RNA sequence: GGGUGGUUAGCUCAGUUGGUAGAGCGACGGCCUUACAAGCCGUAGGUCACAGGUUCGACCCCUGUACCACCCACCA
């Protein structure tokens, strides 16, 4: 084996082999276990969030696969309507073209072509992460089968009266020229103004002052509302105002909605351009006056002077014109929530259009019940509150989008306005006996992408056909997803799946936080703090990293800032850490539901961990290769205390790792494994094996037992680690499997270790604890006294009991080697001891003679430190014991424990004081 | 305006039915000891945000406060 672990050399090799051999496919037997991948956008490239999510899913899948489950990880990508269309449009833009230049059909062809060329990007990156989904079943939300499912779903919902077409206010994106759902609108606080305008009364008897943040909408005003209880304006209710600039008369109405205390207490009502005003308009039968076109420019319903004017230009103009008329009362600074499209970033306009809607309430009822009854459980639990609060107040869902890329709505219109919904024009003509001379035109719109992803868990398994896969794997086991798409996706999957399948889509939703940078900032292109998982795996030089981070950056000052910041953070670029180290970092950070700050410092530690495992293997092979390690299962071997101890610890580690994975606590699982491998196996066990293996006089049976334990514990540990670090475990497993008496083509297909509690040897654990305590005590003296590690020490043991004596006799070789001892002398009471530094192990004293090695004052200082520590401790305990109520009320065992501890410390203190006196006298 | 989560070592985070506060990284000191310098050995470092309460005993349970983050909501 190479001396240093090199991830590059092993990873792709094993991945190709696994995939080629079909190891990712369901095994066909065992309990079904299924995870549906949250389909990444085809346009996408892998980001840290994906990396995290895939790492979690892959660990679960590999774990279950090794436990014998019939495991399906269903993979696929999402057509991502708006996102993908925007990407391709941007490409066209580079050639000076728009999608309208191409026309719908050609444009869609172009998108498909683009998908063909670049759509595989993200799935290739997934492979680099070691993800093991069944690629042979890969799906796309617009492949034929899935499109059929989408159509079927639409038709059924329509037939059942749960999809309807309506003319309402929608969130209109004037740049993308489409309606979007409430969820796609992000309202952010922005600094704006509150303009106060005077609207004259029609009878010339005065005016009312209204306050508005959007002056341009005043041309669409249908009324001014006041609170019916507002004494200032009561006498004006029912009168009319003359709307300035538009010269229309509008009524003054009364409505409870108006807040007396805000602004002037008079609200201008624009039913066609504001959601609240729309409702009020409905209540008061106000006319709807639409004054905007699809670009949010003013249309022909406004006075000629403003027609065709862009909305913000119009705002300025109207303010200026009203001011000129003396109708601008005042302008105040005002913070307001501005709605922006999550894709385009432009201000969204409430706009009156015809759209398709899903009635959400009836679907939500069952979806709520499913979580209430724990048919679906969220991990962590608190996300259920978020889910409930949204679900209980759910609004109808606008599902039509004025895009070209997506599932075309299966609705056709006759010239008389009749709407037919069906599988195809032919179907519809047949079903409704529509003659050929009546023309039918299909709806131009496509469906919201989330409509199709809502069908993901069953659509990918063949629905609407009742396939064997559907029967086997649905409901799926767990959904691994970010909290940010609970409403977009999780909630809708639950609603749709309950409706169409009559069962839940998954039993558990594991919700993880957002992956942020090391400062806790969101990773974003514009901040230039994005980390690419692939760069962490393969490494990247500084220069390409900078150009990558600043690519397509329009503003030069941002460019410079990002470059500077990148140079500061990664002066040498990013090292190649390998997939296993990256994955391990994700697991270690995956604690309960909080956001994850990804610090590159962490990943280095786990690369070192991989190297540690690598080198431990080298040690094991050096000592076991070509030797009898009991690979034939012969039983002519004997286990040492150390062997029995590490086997015990292995069982405990197996329990802890399984418990961690079972509870989605990958941080705990990875921590337990790390501690076992590094602290138990490497730091102690490998060292404890040396005195046996390197001792020519040691019995063959003992040596064989040690070799056997070395290799078998390593082999089991690799299986234990495999779900978390697939590559290095496979590489090493292949090298050692024969020596360990294992057979098989891949560690992937081996059984996950099952803890055998009968192998936990409490006596061995206690004995090794004693050995460790003695060694640590001596090392402490050595370290504190600056005695070179090379100098072998003579030590004396004083005041030991028979148990200490036994342990000493049985473990002399361990102590000698690990603490580098020269001689160990057992003192019986009355034996004289040389002047020594003293450490305690229980009541037993370990003496390290000072002669020539230890400075008097240094030892006095060391003793003082120890004494101080013990004193503090003792005071605490005595405080408790002196408290009568503690003694009276605390459980007897707690009191006894404190008493014992106090006694122990008192004895120790006596000894130390004694020791101090003696040394002081030297 | 409602709601959720967080506040523990310099940094990032654990803390298991309330009973002596832990890890990794970083820091400091010593080591090229035949698996590993991507390493080994040792050491230091914490009024567990603050204020009350319950309890013999609180990082943990209850109440309140502050700050941070996020979610939801129609104040023009």
mmCIF file of N, CA and C (backbone and C1' of nucleotides) in Angstrom, chain A residues 4 211 257 259 262 267 276 337 591 594 597 607-608 611-612 615-616 618-619 665 671 678 682 687 690 694 776 779-780 784 883 885-886 889 891 901, chain B residues 4-7 12-15 19-20 23-24 29-33 35-44 56 69-76:
data_model
loop_
_atom_site.group_PDB
_atom_site.id
_atom_site.type_symbol
_atom_site.label_atom_id
_atom_site.label_comp_id
_atom_site.label_asym_id
_atom_site.label_seq_id
_atom_site.Cartn_x
_atom_site.Cartn_y
_atom_site.Cartn_z
ATOM 1 N N UNK A 4 0.748 7.129 1.830
ATOM 2 C CA UNK A 4 -0.274 8.129 2.112
ATOM 3 C C UNK A 4 -1.530 7.852 1.297
ATOM 4 N N UNK A 211 -53.448 58.397 1.661
ATOM 5 C CA UNK A 211 -52.019 58.078 1.697
ATOM 6 C C UNK A 211 -51.777 56.816 0.880
ATOM 7 N N UNK A 257 -62.212 47.479 7.388
ATOM 8 C CA UNK A 257 -60.827 47.152 7.112
ATOM 9 C C UNK A 257 -59.911 48.352 7.355
ATOM 10 N N UNK A 259 -57.916 51.183 8.873
ATOM 11 C CA UNK A 259 -57.349 51.474 10.194
ATOM 12 C C UNK A 259 -57.381 52.990 10.420
ATOM 13 N N UNK A 262 -53.904 54.713 10.949
ATOM 14 C CA UNK A 262 -52.822 54.729 9.978
ATOM 15 C C UNK A 262 -53.024 55.803 8.915
ATOM 16 N N UNK A 267 -58.357 55.487 2.667
ATOM 17 C CA UNK A 267 -57.613 54.585 1.792
ATOM 18 C C UNK A 267 -58.169 54.633 0.383
ATOM 19 N N UNK A 276 -56.046 43.426 -1.269
ATOM 20 C CA UNK A 276 -57.038 43.862 -0.286
ATOM 21 C C UNK A 276 -58.133 44.659 -0.942
ATOM 22 N N UNK A 337 -43.151 46.493 2.729
ATOM 23 C CA UNK A 337 -42.783 45.189 2.180
ATOM 24 C C UNK A 337 -43.027 45.218 0.685
ATOM 25 N N UNK A 591 -26.421 17.867 12.746
ATOM 26 C CA UNK A 591 -27.168 17.707 13.980
ATOM 27 C C UNK A 591 -28.583 18.207 13.757
ATOM 28 N N UNK A 594 -30.678 22.347 12.522
ATOM 29 C CA UNK A 594 -30.235 23.723 12.428
ATOM 30 C C UNK A 594 -29.404 23.897 11.168
ATOM 31 N N UNK A 597 -22.973 25.451 9.234
ATOM 32 C CA UNK A 597 -21.886 26.327 8.803
ATOM 33 C C UNK A 597 -20.740 25.452 8.335
ATOM 34 N N UNK A 607 -10.063 14.361 6.223
ATOM 35 C CA UNK A 607 -9.114 13.774 5.281
ATOM 36 C C UNK A 607 -8.023 13.072 6.109
ATOM 37 N N UNK A 608 -7.590 13.718 7.168
ATOM 38 C CA UNK A 608 -6.602 13.098 8.050
ATOM 39 C C UNK A 608 -7.142 11.804 8.665
ATOM 40 N N UNK A 611 -6.742 9.176 6.247
ATOM 41 C CA UNK A 611 -5.328 8.789 6.226
ATOM 42 C C UNK A 611 -4.984 7.909 7.430
ATOM 43 N N UNK A 612 -5.626 8.208 8.540
ATOM 44 C CA UNK A 612 -5.402 7.427 9.749
ATOM 45 C C UNK A 612 -5.844 5.981 9.527
ATOM 46 N N UNK A 615 -3.410 4.209 7.234
ATOM 47 C CA UNK A 615 -2.160 3.806 7.848
ATOM 48 C C UNK A 615 -2.339 2.718 8.896
ATOM 49 N N UNK A 616 -3.471 2.743 9.558
ATOM 50 C CA UNK A 616 -3.750 1.653 10.492
ATOM 51 C C UNK A 616 -3.783 0.347 9.714
ATOM 52 N N UNK A 618 -2.186 -0.287 6.961
ATOM 53 C CA UNK A 618 -0.809 -0.650 6.621
ATOM 54 C C UNK A 618 -0.160 -1.388 7.781
ATOM 55 N N UNK A 619 -0.379 -0.895 8.967
ATOM 56 C CA UNK A 619 0.187 -1.552 10.142
ATOM 57 C C UNK A 619 -0.356 -2.977 10.265
ATOM 58 N N UNK A 665 -29.316 10.952 13.412
ATOM 59 C CA UNK A 665 -28.286 11.755 14.057
ATOM 60 C C UNK A 665 -26.920 11.338 13.484
ATOM 61 N N UNK A 671 -19.423 10.653 14.961
ATOM 62 C CA UNK A 671 -18.573 10.902 16.130
ATOM 63 C C UNK A 671 -18.196 9.573 16.810
ATOM 64 N N UNK A 678 -10.204 6.129 15.963
ATOM 65 C CA UNK A 678 -8.991 6.872 16.287
ATOM 66 C C UNK A 678 -8.558 6.612 17.739
ATOM 67 N N UNK A 682 -6.857 2.826 17.097
ATOM 68 C CA UNK A 682 -5.503 3.268 16.740
ATOM 69 C C UNK A 682 -4.670 3.650 17.964
ATOM 70 N N UNK A 687 -1.420 -0.029 19.626
ATOM 71 C CA UNK A 687 -0.240 0.046 20.495
ATOM 72 C C UNK A 687 -0.164 -1.175 21.414
ATOM 73 N N UNK A 690 1.346 -4.341 19.869
ATOM 74 C CA UNK A 690 2.776 -4.406 19.572
ATOM 75 C C UNK A 690 3.554 -5.281 20.554
ATOM 76 N N UNK A 694 5.413 -8.228 18.662
ATOM 77 C CA UNK A 694 6.854 -8.009 18.513
ATOM 78 C C UNK A 694 7.655 -8.745 19.574
ATOM 79 N N UNK A 776 -1.548 6.778 31.624
ATOM 80 C CA UNK A 776 -1.792 8.214 31.530
ATOM 81 C C UNK A 776 -1.131 8.956 32.683
ATOM 82 N N UNK A 779 2.524 9.165 31.920
ATOM 83 C CA UNK A 779 2.749 10.113 30.816
ATOM 84 C C UNK A 779 2.609 11.553 31.298
ATOM 85 N N UNK A 780 1.674 11.734 32.206
ATOM 86 C CA UNK A 780 1.473 13.075 32.738
ATOM 87 C C UNK A 780 2.736 13.558 33.449
ATOM 88 N N UNK A 784 4.815 16.690 32.077
ATOM 89 C CA UNK A 784 4.941 17.865 32.929
ATOM 90 C C UNK A 784 6.384 18.110 33.356
ATOM 91 N N UNK A 883 -24.958 19.770 53.680
ATOM 92 C CA UNK A 883 -26.334 20.239 53.548
ATOM 93 C C UNK A 883 -27.272 19.117 53.994
ATOM 94 N N UNK A 885 -30.366 18.831 54.065
ATOM 95 C CA UNK A 885 -31.496 18.516 53.170
ATOM 96 C C UNK A 885 -31.062 17.663 51.999
ATOM 97 N N UNK A 886 -29.797 17.858 51.586
ATOM 98 C CA UNK A 886 -29.280 16.997 50.522
ATOM 99 C C UNK A 886 -29.223 15.566 51.018
ATOM 100 N N UNK A 889 -32.797 14.185 51.410
ATOM 101 C CA UNK A 889 -33.703 14.087 50.261
ATOM 102 C C UNK A 889 -33.136 13.389 49.029
ATOM 103 N N UNK A 891 -31.450 10.688 46.652
ATOM 104 C CA UNK A 891 -31.468 9.222 46.699
ATOM 105 C C UNK A 891 -30.207 8.701 47.389
ATOM 106 N N UNK A 901 -16.708 9.512 47.046
ATOM 107 C CA UNK A 901 -15.856 10.413 46.273
ATOM 108 C C UNK A 901 -15.078 11.346 47.220
ATOM 109 P P U B 4 -43.982 28.894 19.438
ATOM 110 O "O5'" U B 4 -42.795 28.337 18.544
ATOM 111 C "C5'" U B 4 -43.012 27.237 17.674
ATOM 112 C "C4'" U B 4 -41.824 27.048 16.768
ATOM 113 C "C3'" U B 4 -40.472 26.963 17.460
ATOM 114 O "O3'" U B 4 -40.229 25.691 18.023
ATOM 115 C "C1'" U B 4 -40.305 28.413 15.610
ATOM 116 P P G B 5 -39.302 25.606 19.319
ATOM 117 O "O5'" G B 5 -37.848 25.871 18.740
ATOM 118 C "C5'" G B 5 -37.235 24.910 17.882
ATOM 119 C "C4'" G B 5 -35.998 25.487 17.265
ATOM 120 C "C3'" G B 5 -34.914 25.934 18.229
ATOM 121 O "O3'" G B 5 -34.148 24.857 18.727
ATOM 122 C "C1'" G B 5 -35.218 27.595 16.590
ATOM 123 P P G B 6 -33.519 25.013 20.191
ATOM 124 O "O5'" G B 6 -32.370 26.103 19.958
ATOM 125 C "C5'" G B 6 -31.247 25.783 19.165
ATOM 126 C "C4'" G B 6 -30.428 27.014 18.900
ATOM 127 C "C3'" G B 6 -29.725 27.625 20.092
ATOM 128 O "O3'" G B 6 -28.547 26.930 20.404
ATOM 129 C "C1'" G B 6 -30.731 29.334 18.808
ATOM 130 P P U B 7 -28.103 26.843 21.956
ATOM 131 O "O5'" U B 7 -27.427 28.268 22.178
ATOM 132 C "C5'" U B 7 -26.392 28.707 21.298
ATOM 133 C "C4'" U B 7 -25.978 30.114 21.672
ATOM 134 C "C3'" U B 7 -25.454 30.225 23.103
ATOM 135 O "O3'" U B 7 -24.255 30.977 23.170
ATOM 136 C "C1'" U B 7 -27.302 31.700 22.767
ATOM 137 P P U B 12 -18.360 30.406 15.621
ATOM 138 O "O5'" U B 12 -18.343 28.868 15.218
ATOM 139 C "C5'" U B 12 -18.167 28.494 13.861
ATOM 140 C "C4'" U B 12 -18.290 26.999 13.723
ATOM 141 C "C3'" U B 12 -19.522 26.398 14.395
ATOM 142 O "O3'" U B 12 -20.685 26.560 13.610
ATOM 143 C "C1'" U B 12 -17.614 25.107 14.929
ATOM 144 P P C B 13 -22.103 26.416 14.287
ATOM 145 O "O5'" C B 13 -22.096 24.905 14.749
ATOM 146 C "C5'" C B 13 -22.752 24.492 15.918
ATOM 147 C "C4'" C B 13 -22.263 23.127 16.252
ATOM 148 C "C3'" C B 13 -23.020 22.409 17.353
ATOM 149 O "O3'" C B 13 -24.188 21.805 16.823
ATOM 150 C "C1'" C B 13 -20.704 22.201 17.738
ATOM 151 P P A B 14 -25.345 21.351 17.773
ATOM 152 O "O5'" A B 14 -24.750 19.978 18.293
ATOM 153 C "C5'" A B 14 -24.759 19.692 19.647
ATOM 154 C "C4'" A B 14 -24.147 18.335 19.853
ATOM 155 C "C3'" A B 14 -24.692 17.630 21.088
ATOM 156 O "O3'" A B 14 -25.836 16.884 20.789
ATOM 157 C "C1'" A B 14 -22.348 17.726 21.208
ATOM 158 P P G B 15 -27.188 17.136 21.558
ATOM 159 O "O5'" G B 15 -26.745 16.869 23.066
ATOM 160 C "C5'" G B 15 -26.361 15.564 23.497
ATOM 161 C "C4'" G B 15 -25.763 15.639 24.857
ATOM 162 C "C3'" G B 15 -26.660 16.244 25.938
ATOM 163 O "O3'" G B 15 -27.581 15.303 26.454
ATOM 164 C "C1'" G B 15 -24.529 17.230 26.051
ATOM 165 P P G B 19 -28.236 14.731 35.446
ATOM 166 O "O5'" G B 19 -27.662 14.844 36.920
ATOM 167 C "C5'" G B 19 -26.905 15.983 37.294
ATOM 168 C "C4'" G B 19 -26.017 15.658 38.462
ATOM 169 C "C3'" G B 19 -25.236 14.364 38.315
ATOM 170 O "O3'" G B 19 -23.963 14.539 38.907
ATOM 171 C "C1'" G B 19 -26.632 14.228 40.225
ATOM 172 P P U B 20 -22.687 14.375 37.983
ATOM 173 O "O5'" U B 20 -22.097 15.857 37.967
ATOM 174 C "C5'" U B 20 -21.829 16.558 39.165
ATOM 175 C "C4'" U B 20 -20.386 17.006 39.160
ATOM 176 C "C3'" U B 20 -19.809 17.265 37.769
ATOM 177 O "O3'" U B 20 -19.285 18.587 37.731
ATOM 178 C "C1'" U B 20 -18.391 15.832 39.021
ATOM 179 P P A B 23 -12.749 16.392 25.749
ATOM 180 O "O5'" A B 23 -13.203 16.222 24.235
ATOM 181 C "C5'" A B 23 -13.588 14.941 23.756
ATOM 182 C "C4'" A B 23 -14.073 15.064 22.337
ATOM 183 C "C3'" A B 23 -13.137 15.826 21.413
ATOM 184 O "O3'" A B 23 -12.110 14.994 20.923
ATOM 185 C "C1'" A B 23 -15.345 16.613 21.126
ATOM 186 P P G B 24 -10.728 15.622 20.488
ATOM 187 O "O5'" G B 24 -11.083 16.321 19.109
ATOM 188 C "C5'" G B 24 -11.405 15.552 17.951
ATOM 189 C "C4'" G B 24 -11.817 16.474 16.834
ATOM 190 C "C3'" G B 24 -10.817 17.580 16.520
ATOM 191 O "O3'" G B 24 -9.807 17.133 15.643
ATOM 192 C "C1'" G B 24 -12.973 18.509 16.740
ATOM 193 P P G B 29 5.291 27.189 22.487
ATOM 194 O "O5'" G B 29 5.625 25.918 23.384
ATOM 195 C "C5'" G B 29 6.109 26.107 24.703
ATOM 196 C "C4'" G B 29 6.267 24.780 25.396
ATOM 197 C "C3'" G B 29 7.021 23.712 24.614
ATOM 198 O "O3'" G B 29 8.415 23.892 24.647
ATOM 199 C "C1'" G B 29 5.074 22.763 25.543
ATOM 200 P P G B 30 9.301 23.312 23.447
ATOM 201 O "O5'" G B 30 9.183 21.736 23.671
ATOM 202 C "C5'" G B 30 9.682 21.163 24.878
ATOM 203 C "C4'" G B 30 9.442 19.682 24.857
ATOM 204 C "C3'" G B 30 9.925 18.957 23.614
ATOM 205 O "O3'" G B 30 11.324 18.759 23.641
ATOM 206 C "C1'" G B 30 7.763 18.205 24.153
ATOM 207 P P C B 31 12.063 18.366 22.284
ATOM 208 O "O5'" C B 31 11.661 16.829 22.176
ATOM 209 C "C5'" C B 31 11.843 16.158 20.954
ATOM 210 C "C4'" C B 31 11.076 14.889 20.982
ATOM 211 C "C3'" C B 31 11.048 14.175 19.643
ATOM 212 O "O3'" C B 31 12.175 13.338 19.524
ATOM 213 C "C1'" C B 31 8.845 14.416 20.403
ATOM 214 P P C B 32 13.332 13.742 18.502
ATOM 215 O "O5'" C B 32 12.828 13.073 17.140
ATOM 216 C "C5'" C B 32 11.872 13.670 16.304
ATOM 217 C "C4'" C B 32 11.301 12.626 15.378
ATOM 218 C "C3'" C B 32 12.308 11.553 14.988
ATOM 219 O "O3'" C B 32 12.314 10.482 15.938
ATOM 220 C "C1'" C B 32 11.419 12.502 13.014
ATOM 221 P P U B 33 11.830 9.038 15.695
ATOM 222 O "O5'" U B 33 11.608 8.544 17.175
ATOM 223 C "C5'" U B 33 12.293 7.410 17.675
ATOM 224 C "C4'" U B 33 11.318 6.331 18.052
ATOM 225 C "C3'" U B 33 10.320 5.935 16.941
ATOM 226 O "O3'" U B 33 10.865 4.895 16.151
ATOM 227 C "C1'" U B 33 9.198 6.321 18.999
ATOM 228 P P A B 35 5.559 0.755 13.075
ATOM 229 O "O5'" A B 35 4.304 0.976 12.122
ATOM 230 C "C5'" A B 35 4.383 0.707 10.727
ATOM 231 C "C4'" A B 35 3.365 1.551 9.997
ATOM 232 C "C3'" A B 35 3.497 3.054 10.246
ATOM 233 O "O3'" A B 35 4.402 3.634 9.324
ATOM 234 C "C1'" A B 35 1.252 2.384 10.606
ATOM 235 P P C B 36 5.169 4.979 9.673
ATOM 236 O "O5'" C B 36 4.046 6.095 9.618
ATOM 237 C "C5'" C B 36 3.511 6.511 8.357
ATOM 238 C "C4'" C B 36 2.274 7.329 8.580
ATOM 239 C "C3'" C B 36 2.466 8.625 9.365
ATOM 240 O "O3'" C B 36 2.887 9.666 8.517
ATOM 241 C "C1'" C B 36 0.578 7.464 10.185
ATOM 242 P P A B 37 4.165 10.495 8.786
ATOM 243 O "O5'" A B 37 3.730 12.043 8.711
ATOM 244 C "C5'" A B 37 2.521 12.517 9.288
ATOM 245 C "C4'" A B 37 2.759 13.947 9.739
ATOM 246 C "C3'" A B 37 3.636 14.757 8.802
ATOM 247 O "O3'" A B 37 3.056 16.049 8.618
ATOM 248 C "C1'" A B 37 4.504 14.808 11.001
ATOM 249 P P A B 38 2.129 16.318 7.381
ATOM 250 O "O5'" A B 38 0.647 15.859 7.795
ATOM 251 C "C5'" A B 38 -0.274 16.827 8.430
ATOM 252 C "C4'" A B 38 -1.539 16.071 8.735
ATOM 253 C "C3'" A B 38 -1.217 14.688 9.311
ATOM 254 O "O3'" A B 38 -1.693 14.380 10.591
ATOM 255 C "C1'" A B 38 -2.317 14.504 7.160
ATOM 256 P P G B 39 -2.629 14.488 11.532
ATOM 257 O "O5'" G B 39 -2.295 13.240 12.479
ATOM 258 C "C5'" G B 39 -2.053 11.967 11.921
ATOM 259 C "C4'" G B 39 -0.822 11.335 12.529
ATOM 260 C "C3'" G B 39 -0.686 11.429 14.038
ATOM 261 O "O3'" G B 39 -1.527 10.526 14.691
ATOM 262 C "C1'" G B 39 1.393 11.868 13.042
ATOM 263 P P C B 40 -2.138 10.869 16.110
ATOM 264 O "O5'" C B 40 -0.859 10.629 17.023
ATOM 265 C "C5'" C B 40 -0.321 9.331 17.175
ATOM 266 C "C4'" C B 40 0.841 9.379 18.109
ATOM 267 C "C3'" C B 40 0.566 10.043 19.458
ATOM 268 O "O3'" C B 40 -0.081 9.170 20.354
ATOM 269 C "C1'" C B 40 2.575 10.880 18.569
ATOM 270 P P C B 41 -1.143 9.763 21.371
ATOM 271 O "O5'" C B 41 -0.179 10.450 22.440
ATOM 272 C "C5'" C B 41 0.719 9.660 23.185
ATOM 273 C "C4'" C B 41 1.556 10.536 24.067
ATOM 274 C "C3'" C B 41 0.791 11.581 24.871
ATOM 275 O "O3'" C B 41 0.137 11.027 25.993
ATOM 276 C "C1'" C B 41 2.688 12.578 23.911
ATOM 277 P P G B 42 -1.242 11.698 26.483
ATOM 278 O "O5'" G B 42 -0.755 13.064 27.136
ATOM 279 C "C5'" G B 42 0.006 13.032 28.323
ATOM 280 C "C4'" G B 42 0.610 14.379 28.585
ATOM 281 C "C3'" G B 42 -0.358 15.518 28.859
ATOM 282 O "O3'" G B 42 -0.859 15.481 30.180
ATOM 283 C "C1'" G B 42 1.292 16.254 27.358
ATOM 284 P P U B 43 -2.287 16.123 30.498
ATOM 285 O "O5'" U B 43 -2.007 17.679 30.356
ATOM 286 C "C5'" U B 43 -1.110 18.332 31.253
ATOM 287 C "C4'" U B 43 -1.002 19.787 30.898
ATOM 288 C "C3'" U B 43 -2.311 20.561 30.896
ATOM 289 O "O3'" U B 43 -2.679 20.953 32.209
ATOM 290 C "C1'" U B 43 -1.072 21.102 28.959
ATOM 291 P P A B 44 -4.187 21.266 32.545
ATOM 292 O "O5'" A B 44 -4.358 22.748 31.982
ATOM 293 C "C5'" A B 44 -3.564 23.819 32.486
ATOM 294 C "C4'" A B 44 -3.697 25.005 31.581
ATOM 295 C "C3'" A B 44 -5.118 25.547 31.444
ATOM 296 O "O3'" A B 44 -5.406 26.471 32.477
ATOM 297 C "C1'" A B 44 -4.143 25.290 29.297
ATOM 298 P P C B 56 -36.668 20.112 48.225
ATOM 299 O "O5'" C B 56 -35.079 20.197 48.282
ATOM 300 C "C5'" C B 56 -34.419 20.709 49.434
ATOM 301 C "C4'" C B 56 -32.938 20.447 49.333
ATOM 302 C "C3'" C B 56 -32.306 20.852 48.020
ATOM 303 O "O3'" C B 56 -31.967 22.229 48.013
ATOM 304 C "C1'" C B 56 -31.609 18.656 48.570
ATOM 305 P P A B 69 -29.957 38.568 12.362
ATOM 306 O "O5'" A B 69 -30.433 37.084 12.021
ATOM 307 C "C5'" A B 69 -29.518 36.152 11.474
ATOM 308 C "C4'" A B 69 -30.142 34.782 11.424
ATOM 309 C "C3'" A B 69 -31.462 34.692 10.674
ATOM 310 O "O3'" A B 69 -31.282 34.660 9.270
ATOM 311 C "C1'" A B 69 -31.628 33.512 12.706
ATOM 312 P P C B 70 -32.394 35.380 8.330
ATOM 313 O "O5'" C B 70 -33.582 34.334 8.345
ATOM 314 C "C5'" C B 70 -33.412 33.059 7.743
ATOM 315 C "C4'" C B 70 -34.451 32.097 8.249
ATOM 316 C "C3'" C B 70 -35.888 32.409 7.882
ATOM 317 O "O3'" C B 70 -36.208 32.028 6.556
ATOM 318 C "C1'" C B 70 -35.785 31.817 10.157
ATOM 319 P P C B 71 -37.344 32.819 5.758
ATOM 320 O "O5'" C B 71 -38.679 32.196 6.354
ATOM 321 C "C5'" C B 71 -38.952 30.818 6.192
ATOM 322 C "C4'" C B 71 -40.205 30.451 6.936
ATOM 323 C "C3'" C B 71 -41.429 31.299 6.626
ATOM 324 O "O3'" C B 71 -42.067 30.898 5.432
ATOM 325 C "C1'" C B 71 -41.215 31.091 8.955
ATOM 326 P P C B 72 -42.765 32.029 4.508
ATOM 327 O "O5'" C B 72 -44.089 32.362 5.324
ATOM 328 C "C5'" C B 72 -45.064 31.356 5.540
ATOM 329 C "C4'" C B 72 -46.076 31.820 6.552
ATOM 330 C "C3'" C B 72 -46.810 33.105 6.224
ATOM 331 O "O3'" C B 72 -47.854 32.913 5.288
ATOM 332 C "C1'" C B 72 -46.110 33.158 8.466
ATOM 333 P P A B 73 -48.134 34.093 4.237
ATOM 334 O "O5'" A B 73 -48.851 35.202 5.127
ATOM 335 C "C5'" A B 73 -49.903 34.834 6.008
ATOM 336 C "C4'" A B 73 -50.376 36.031 6.774
ATOM 337 C "C3'" A B 73 -50.376 37.356 6.033
ATOM 338 O "O3'" A B 73 -51.500 37.499 5.182
ATOM 339 C "C1'" A B 73 -49.427 37.663 8.162
ATOM 340 P P C B 74 -51.324 38.264 3.806
ATOM 341 O "O5'" C B 74 -50.979 39.750 4.227
ATOM 342 C "C5'" C B 74 -50.600 40.680 3.211
ATOM 343 C "C4'" C B 74 -51.392 41.954 3.347
ATOM 344 C "C3'" C B 74 -51.351 42.568 4.736
ATOM 345 O "O3'" C B 74 -50.210 43.377 4.869
ATOM 346 C "C1'" C B 74 -53.598 42.507 3.976
ATOM 347 P P C B 75 -49.301 43.290 6.124
ATOM 348 O "O5'" C B 75 -48.646 44.740 6.199
ATOM 349 C "C5'" C B 75 -49.226 45.726 7.043
ATOM 350 C "C4'" C B 75 -50.292 46.464 6.325
ATOM 351 C "C3'" C B 75 -49.966 47.906 5.929
ATOM 352 O "O3'" C B 75 -49.556 47.985 4.576
ATOM 353 C "C1'" C B 75 -51.827 47.877 7.370
ATOM 354 P P A B 76 -48.264 48.958 4.244
ATOM 355 O "O5'" A B 76 -48.712 49.949 3.079
ATOM 356 C "C5'" A B 76 -49.781 50.808 3.277
ATOM 357 C "C4'" A B 76 -50.859 50.494 2.278
ATOM 358 C "C3'" A B 76 -50.917 51.466 1.105
ATOM 359 O "O3'" A B 76 -51.363 50.787 -0.063
ATOM 360 C "C1'" A B 76 -52.838 51.719 2.511
#
